[in-house]
């Protein structure tokens, strides 16, 4: 007979030191029962279908609490506490309802209700549900090892069959958590695979991860601006164009180093070989898209790879397309790729100032670039300037040009994050957060190499600070992508601003004397 709610389930050891149920626990609830005047289990199939459509943990938690509230159980409200599948993550309340509806992204230790806090802590620590006359904490451990707990404030003790009803809900929620996390993991795996493939293709001549993150983010920003005046740009296009843009130069992997890395001008024959990268990339991506059940993303990526070197006046390659015959995604990436190449330092050139790059792009409107895309890009840059949150100051300089350039880039990312949050566009915010994480990893690696070169005596402490910052940023990214955080200003921006003020303006100044040269 299956275990009842609150019984100790059959277990097996887990890598985390907890005990994992050998099967999901199912209570002996009747198929349909009348709970304090309400029909209860009749709508479980519809609820199960609703769970399948949930995209993040926050929505799943809110739907779970709402569904329990609507079943007529004697509850005044509830809390959904999530731990995940790692002991390194602290339990956090990600949703509340009824008398607890003011809780969101609240660490369990900071929950105001002492009874709720204690019962949730006990449920997680003891790996079993907790019951009291006026409260219950349902322990959840999914088949894939994710841990959560639901707390309900009750008007009275639950009857046995009401416990069975809660168990039915608990099993559905456990399954939904696994499905939700699997969908998130598939999405992250897809994005990571695409980014890695692009980075490998461009590894020899650009700054890889940072470059593709910037291209994806700017492409998405321009697409959203264009969508304001173009009803033909649908939600699917907006969802896919950023990731599709990342693979624009994947065909470069087929170009010999002698041509790709040549410091001087290419010969006509070498130029023809270089231009073949657009065809190579297109062919490989088309073949890949045909192997997938839904190859829409890779099909768009194939179009971008082939046509992002076309020119609006028809003088580009490989097909000499003109005007709107060039796919819109490729027209956007054509501009973004040029702007990023101009404004970033490469081994063979210095970075152009933003103003100089903008002058060239505007001068090429109607020739190299689509005038509508140019107008949208100009609007985007004007919005960035008008919504600036932090400005660079010479007082921030540490005396090393590359690190100062990195710190300027961080300020640019923070300003874009501020602007995207003000617009309320979650997709763009996700790209900016990814941009911030890529930046942080690369910047800290460069800084640590320099500190080693100058034999800075406090280097190990700096490295520990760097690791702490990276972990906090990963936590913020996870919370935002899971829908737990609705805005970034109250958490992420406050943290990054403190990083700027404390780490850069104070900690980094400790080694600035190693770089500043006496007058």
XYZ file of C-alpha atoms in Angstrom:
519
model
C 0.000 0.000 0.000
C 1.351 3.475 -0.814
C 2.528 5.632 2.059
C 0.134 8.183 3.514
C 1.004 11.840 3.846
C 3.318 12.289 6.820
C 4.454 8.646 6.881
C 8.164 8.044 6.399
C 8.534 6.905 2.768
C 10.807 4.143 1.539
C 14.152 5.752 0.799
C 17.449 5.390 -0.902
C 20.632 7.329 -0.275
C 21.273 10.451 -2.345
C 24.522 12.271 -3.065
C 23.304 15.197 -0.957
C 23.031 13.205 2.248
C 19.225 13.474 2.192
C 16.812 10.600 1.711
C 15.062 10.283 -1.614
C 11.686 8.557 -1.911
C 11.920 5.474 -4.078
C 8.586 6.503 -5.596
C 6.309 9.497 -5.466
C 4.008 9.214 -2.474
C 0.326 8.962 -3.305
C -2.367 9.333 -0.659
C -5.633 7.370 -0.404
C -7.819 10.294 -1.490
C -11.128 9.405 -3.178
C -11.470 10.139 -6.868
C -13.983 12.926 -6.149
C -14.983 14.195 -2.733
C -16.957 17.083 -1.304
C -14.611 19.124 0.879
C -16.452 21.584 3.132
C -18.995 22.197 0.404
C -16.606 22.327 -2.572
C -16.078 19.856 -5.420
C -12.382 19.019 -5.203
C -10.669 16.516 -7.468
C -12.899 16.863 -10.514
C -10.673 19.607 -11.943
C -7.335 17.854 -11.328
C -6.878 16.877 -15.021
C -7.328 20.513 -16.081
C -4.929 21.609 -13.342
C -2.386 19.034 -14.468
C -2.604 20.436 -18.013
C -2.113 23.960 -16.640
C 1.018 22.817 -14.797
C 2.434 21.491 -18.081
C 2.287 24.978 -19.593
C 4.202 26.681 -16.778
C 7.559 28.148 -17.863
C 9.250 28.997 -14.563
C 9.203 28.144 -10.869
C 7.581 31.384 -9.760
C 4.527 30.793 -11.966
C 4.380 27.165 -10.855
C 4.497 28.167 -7.178
C 1.763 30.790 -7.589
C -0.465 28.393 -9.538
C 0.027 25.688 -6.886
C -0.989 27.966 -4.014
C -3.938 29.342 -5.969
C -5.172 25.839 -6.809
C -4.982 24.716 -3.180
C -6.817 27.870 -2.077
C -9.628 27.157 -4.558
C -10.264 23.602 -3.331
C -12.131 24.699 -0.241
C -9.568 23.424 2.218
C -9.588 25.205 5.594
C -6.610 27.418 4.755
C -6.040 31.155 5.180
C -2.988 31.276 2.924
C 0.226 29.521 2.065
C 3.938 29.744 1.260
C 5.908 27.907 -1.404
C 9.511 27.309 -0.309
C 12.102 25.993 -2.775
C 15.535 24.521 -2.107
C 16.355 22.858 -5.418
C 18.722 19.935 -5.878
C 21.877 21.244 -4.246
C 22.810 21.774 -0.637
C 24.683 24.937 -1.677
C 21.426 26.815 -2.337
C 19.582 28.177 0.681
C 15.798 27.659 0.945
C 13.866 30.632 -0.392
C 10.141 31.404 -0.341
C 9.256 32.144 -3.958
C 5.492 32.743 -3.631
C 2.808 33.408 -1.032
C -0.986 33.550 -0.985
C -3.755 34.787 1.306
C -2.344 35.967 4.630
C 1.182 35.329 3.286
C 0.864 37.061 -0.092
C 3.611 39.600 0.671
C 6.371 36.998 0.351
C 8.441 36.725 -2.822
C 12.117 35.830 -3.059
C 12.352 35.808 0.738
C 15.073 33.676 2.354
C 13.384 31.142 4.626
C 15.264 32.459 7.640
C 13.625 35.873 7.125
C 10.019 34.681 7.000
C 8.143 36.780 9.577
C 5.699 34.096 10.784
C 7.698 32.024 13.324
C 5.390 29.001 13.039
C 5.653 28.941 9.245
C 9.401 29.385 9.401
C 9.852 26.598 11.971
C 7.590 24.080 10.237
C 9.182 24.659 6.821
C 12.662 24.322 8.309
C 11.649 21.110 10.096
C 10.055 19.637 6.967
C 13.241 20.251 4.942
C 15.619 19.136 7.711
C 13.651 15.966 8.576
C 12.604 15.183 4.979
C 8.965 14.648 5.975
C 5.754 16.635 6.211
C 4.854 18.438 9.432
C 1.321 18.780 10.883
C -0.119 21.032 13.566
C -3.639 22.064 14.566
C -3.361 25.379 12.738
C -0.654 24.736 10.154
C 0.986 22.141 7.925
C 4.228 21.978 5.933
C 4.136 19.520 3.038
C 7.547 18.093 2.141
C 8.229 17.531 -1.561
C 11.118 15.590 -3.046
C 10.742 15.042 -6.772
C 11.866 12.062 -8.822
C 14.792 14.171 -10.107
C 15.886 15.223 -6.628
C 14.449 18.759 -6.333
C 13.323 19.719 -2.834
C 10.435 22.058 -1.958
C 7.931 22.529 0.841
C 4.445 24.056 1.014
C 3.217 25.698 4.199
C -0.507 26.302 4.810
C -2.042 28.323 7.636
C -5.171 26.383 8.661
C -8.472 27.243 10.328
C -8.501 23.784 11.899
C -6.865 20.379 11.782
C -7.063 18.545 8.471
C -9.291 15.482 8.174
C -7.633 12.292 6.899
C -9.131 12.562 3.416
C -8.131 16.232 3.224
C -4.570 15.111 3.844
C -5.066 12.697 0.963
C -6.250 15.566 -1.216
C -3.130 17.553 -0.343
C -1.040 14.507 -1.182
C -2.616 14.343 -4.634
C -1.693 17.985 -5.112
C 1.809 17.342 -3.758
C 2.424 14.594 -6.315
C 1.203 16.785 -9.166
C 3.368 19.678 -8.006
C 6.429 17.405 -7.683
C 5.939 16.176 -11.238
C 5.405 19.744 -12.461
C 8.649 20.887 -10.786
C 10.581 18.205 -12.662
C 8.889 19.137 -15.951
C 9.499 22.850 -15.407
C 13.160 22.357 -14.520
C 13.635 19.978 -17.442
C 12.224 22.578 -19.844
C 14.497 25.237 -18.301
C 17.477 22.909 -18.563
C 16.723 22.108 -22.204
C 16.472 25.818 -22.977
C 19.732 26.574 -21.160
C 21.432 23.625 -22.859
C 20.235 24.796 -26.260
C 21.450 28.331 -25.632
C 24.778 27.149 -24.208
C 25.302 24.809 -27.178
C 24.575 27.564 -29.682
C 26.854 30.005 -27.879
C 29.658 27.440 -27.628
C 29.425 26.494 -31.306
C 29.648 30.147 -32.260
C 32.525 30.784 -29.863
C 34.466 27.850 -31.323
C 33.902 29.140 -34.844
C 35.048 32.669 -33.919
C 37.665 31.701 -31.337
C 40.590 32.581 -33.572
C 39.787 36.229 -34.291
C 37.300 37.760 -31.803
C 36.595 37.895 -28.072
C 34.180 34.938 -28.450
C 31.617 34.791 -25.615
C 31.435 38.536 -25.000
C 31.085 39.305 -28.712
C 28.217 36.891 -29.365
C 26.430 37.984 -26.179
C 26.555 41.610 -27.336
C 25.374 40.700 -30.836
C 22.435 38.705 -29.453
C 21.416 41.455 -27.055
C 21.603 44.331 -29.570
C 19.842 42.278 -32.248
C 16.954 41.590 -29.862
C 16.768 45.235 -28.760
C 16.526 46.470 -32.359
C 13.937 43.815 -33.232
C 11.708 44.921 -30.355
C 11.926 48.561 -31.468
C 11.055 47.594 -35.039
C 8.096 45.533 -33.798
C 6.485 48.692 -32.396
C 5.779 49.844 -35.983
C 5.697 46.530 -37.842
C 2.857 44.127 -37.090
C 4.520 41.449 -39.239
C 7.198 40.964 -36.565
C 5.591 38.338 -34.351
C 6.409 36.903 -30.940
C 8.215 33.895 -32.448
C 10.566 36.171 -34.391
C 11.321 38.220 -31.278
C 11.933 35.060 -29.254
C 14.348 33.527 -31.766
C 16.226 36.338 -33.505
C 18.727 36.937 -30.694
C 19.813 33.310 -30.446
C 19.814 32.954 -34.249
C 22.160 35.937 -34.532
C 24.783 34.201 -32.401
C 25.549 31.738 -35.213
C 26.068 34.379 -37.885
C 29.783 33.606 -38.417
C 29.789 29.881 -37.695
C 31.049 29.238 -41.245
C 34.405 30.827 -40.353
C 35.460 27.500 -38.902
C 36.070 26.357 -42.510
C 38.370 29.290 -43.369
C 42.146 28.641 -43.191
C 44.131 30.550 -40.550
C 46.380 31.969 -43.274
C 43.383 33.918 -44.573
C 41.294 34.457 -41.454
C 44.202 35.818 -39.399
C 46.075 37.636 -42.160
C 47.031 41.078 -40.793
C 47.149 42.809 -44.162
C 44.741 43.160 -47.108
C 43.422 39.997 -48.731
C 44.147 39.154 -52.331
C 41.148 38.773 -54.676
C 41.399 34.980 -54.411
C 41.691 35.129 -50.626
C 38.699 37.477 -50.513
C 36.596 34.970 -52.482
C 37.602 32.213 -50.049
C 36.746 34.389 -47.050
C 33.326 35.191 -48.475
C 32.545 31.489 -48.649
C 32.129 31.412 -44.856
C 28.573 32.698 -45.313
C 27.751 29.760 -47.607
C 29.487 27.202 -45.374
C 27.597 28.395 -42.309
C 24.265 28.351 -44.136
C 24.746 24.825 -45.477
C 25.665 23.333 -42.093
C 22.805 25.059 -40.267
C 20.253 24.004 -42.892
C 21.327 20.374 -42.497
C 21.110 20.676 -38.722
C 17.623 22.214 -38.865
C 16.344 19.299 -40.963
C 17.316 16.853 -38.210
C 15.083 18.577 -35.656
C 11.344 18.263 -35.089
C 11.139 22.051 -34.773
C 14.009 23.571 -36.731
C 12.649 27.129 -36.909
C 15.464 28.626 -34.821
C 18.240 26.997 -36.850
C 16.441 27.853 -40.095
C 16.511 31.526 -39.091
C 20.155 31.139 -38.037
C 20.930 29.668 -41.477
C 19.368 32.728 -43.163
C 21.376 35.060 -40.967
C 24.618 33.164 -41.612
C 24.132 33.348 -45.376
C 22.875 36.899 -45.736
C 24.407 39.065 -42.986
C 27.035 40.307 -45.482
C 24.447 41.354 -48.059
C 24.142 45.107 -48.593
C 20.910 47.048 -48.850
C 22.042 48.423 -52.245
C 22.591 44.912 -53.611
C 26.402 45.045 -53.663
C 26.975 42.488 -50.886
C 27.605 38.756 -50.928
C 27.038 35.849 -51.480
C 23.799 36.369 -53.458
C 23.740 40.103 -54.157
C 20.265 40.500 -52.619
C 18.861 44.002 -52.465
C 16.559 45.842 -50.030
C 13.812 43.866 -48.363
C 14.739 40.747 -50.325
C 17.368 40.346 -47.608
C 15.753 38.587 -44.591
C 15.008 41.053 -41.790
C 17.060 39.119 -39.214
C 20.100 39.327 -41.506
C 19.571 43.077 -42.076
C 19.616 43.637 -38.315
C 22.693 41.464 -37.720
C 24.537 43.155 -40.603
C 24.438 46.445 -38.708
C 25.038 45.023 -35.227
C 28.047 42.966 -36.347
C 29.703 45.983 -37.971
C 29.062 48.245 -34.977
C 30.467 45.710 -32.516
C 33.521 45.071 -34.705
C 34.213 48.811 -34.951
C 33.804 49.629 -31.261
C 35.775 46.689 -29.822
C 39.522 46.335 -29.597
C 41.031 43.574 -31.693
C 44.649 42.363 -31.928
C 45.005 44.201 -35.243
C 43.186 47.462 -34.370
C 42.081 49.831 -31.617
C 38.415 50.310 -30.729
C 36.615 53.158 -32.460
C 34.798 55.706 -30.293
C 31.030 55.237 -30.280
C 30.461 58.575 -32.033
C 32.795 57.691 -34.937
C 31.115 54.310 -35.408
C 27.652 55.928 -35.380
C 28.751 58.457 -38.005
C 29.849 55.649 -40.323
C 26.670 53.623 -39.806
C 24.421 56.617 -40.478
C 26.455 57.521 -43.564
C 25.879 53.991 -44.882
C 22.080 54.119 -44.408
C 20.439 53.061 -47.651
C 23.723 51.729 -49.028
C 25.180 49.122 -46.693
C 22.353 49.121 -44.149
C 18.556 49.153 -44.163
C 17.490 52.760 -43.312
C 14.687 51.463 -41.065
C 17.152 49.363 -39.077
C 19.561 52.309 -38.857
C 16.781 54.544 -37.497
C 15.891 51.931 -34.867
C 19.544 51.597 -33.862
C 19.923 55.366 -33.518
C 16.790 55.435 -31.336
C 18.219 52.644 -29.206
C 21.466 54.516 -28.605
C 19.581 57.722 -27.821
C 17.487 55.842 -25.251
C 20.643 54.432 -23.682
C 22.115 57.927 -23.386
C 18.901 59.424 -21.973
C 18.455 56.707 -19.327
C 22.030 56.586 -18.076
C 22.231 55.316 -14.488
C 25.985 55.611 -13.871
C 28.587 57.699 -15.702
C 32.306 56.973 -15.998
C 34.594 59.294 -14.078
C 38.382 59.665 -14.372
C 38.461 59.051 -10.621
C 37.534 55.423 -11.399
C 40.747 54.815 -13.342
C 43.160 52.224 -11.911
C 45.882 53.296 -14.331
C 45.827 50.210 -16.536
C 44.155 50.845 -19.930
C 42.667 47.366 -20.413
C 41.160 47.265 -16.906
C 39.827 50.802 -17.296
C 38.225 49.742 -20.591
C 36.685 46.772 -18.777
C 35.273 49.026 -16.058
C 33.787 51.348 -18.689
C 32.170 48.296 -20.279
C 30.705 47.289 -16.920
C 29.150 50.735 -16.555
C 27.662 50.381 -20.061
C 26.137 47.014 -19.107
C 24.693 48.449 -15.887
C 23.128 51.331 -17.829
C 21.601 48.927 -20.351
C 20.222 46.819 -17.518
C 18.648 49.930 -15.980
C 17.079 50.869 -19.318
C 15.803 47.336 -20.061
C 14.261 47.063 -16.598
C 12.511 50.393 -17.118
C 11.076 49.044 -20.380
C 9.903 45.884 -18.583
C 11.245 43.621 -21.346
C 12.261 40.327 -19.731
C 13.833 38.880 -22.870
C 16.234 41.804 -23.267
C 16.979 41.754 -19.528
C 17.941 38.085 -19.828
C 20.391 38.906 -22.624
C 21.885 41.791 -20.616
C 22.259 39.559 -17.549
C 24.020 36.956 -19.713
C 26.199 39.773 -21.062
C 27.038 40.777 -17.470
C 27.964 37.205 -16.481
C 30.189 36.770 -19.577
C 31.825 40.116 -18.866
C 32.486 39.281 -15.212
C 34.179 35.975 -15.984
C 36.416 37.526 -18.665
C 37.225 40.676 -16.684
C 38.206 38.836 -13.520
C 40.430 36.472 -15.515
C 42.245 39.451 -17.078
C 42.538 41.243 -13.742
C 43.920 38.177 -11.972
C 46.557 37.672 -14.685
C 47.679 41.287 -14.292
C 47.802 41.002 -10.508
C 50.021 37.948 -10.886
C 52.300 39.799 -13.298
C 52.849 42.690 -10.866
C 53.128 40.272 -7.898
C 50.342 42.012 -5.979
C 50.589 40.812 -2.368
C 46.811 40.812 -1.707
C 45.992 38.825 -4.834
C 44.433 35.801 -3.083
C 41.917 37.950 -1.214
C 40.994 39.651 -4.474
C 40.398 36.263 -6.063
C 38.100 35.254 -3.188
C 36.116 38.489 -3.680
C 35.878 37.728 -7.392
C 34.506 34.247 -6.722
C 31.915 35.662 -4.319
C 30.768 38.208 -6.906
C 30.492 35.501 -9.584
C 28.402 33.272 -7.297
C 26.068 36.133 -6.398
C 25.580 37.035 -10.055
C 24.789 33.412 -10.899
C 22.237 33.386 -8.065
C 20.628 36.556 -9.387
C 20.516 35.112 -12.906
C 18.903 31.890 -11.674
C 16.307 33.788 -9.633
C 15.406 36.056 -12.542
C 15.232 33.302 -15.151
C 13.002 31.268 -12.809
C 10.619 34.213 -12.479
C 11.357 34.555 -8.760
C 12.565 38.138 -9.167
C 10.265 40.450 -11.123
C 12.639 43.410 -11.324
C 16.396 43.834 -11.202
C 16.674 47.226 -9.547
C 15.993 46.081 -5.981
C 18.516 43.261 -6.108
C 20.918 42.940 -9.014
C 21.467 46.640 -9.719
C 21.952 47.375 -6.025
C 24.542 44.599 -5.846
C 26.412 45.721 -8.984
C 26.358 49.358 -7.815
C 27.867 48.260 -4.498
C 30.456 46.281 -6.514
C 31.369 49.452 -8.417
C 31.596 51.549 -5.265
C 33.336 49.055 -2.998
C 35.379 46.740 -5.197
C 36.422 49.069 -8.022
C 36.634 52.430 -6.244
C 38.205 50.968 -3.092
C 39.615 47.450 -3.505
C 41.006 47.929 -7.033
C 42.621 51.227 -6.070
C 44.941 49.270 -3.787
C 46.888 48.014 -6.799
C 46.566 51.145 -8.975
C 50.049 52.314 -7.871
C 51.482 49.334 -9.775
C 50.156 50.786 -13.039
C 50.248 54.579 -12.651
C 53.555 55.942 -13.864
C 55.071 58.879 -11.923
C 55.009 62.185 -13.781
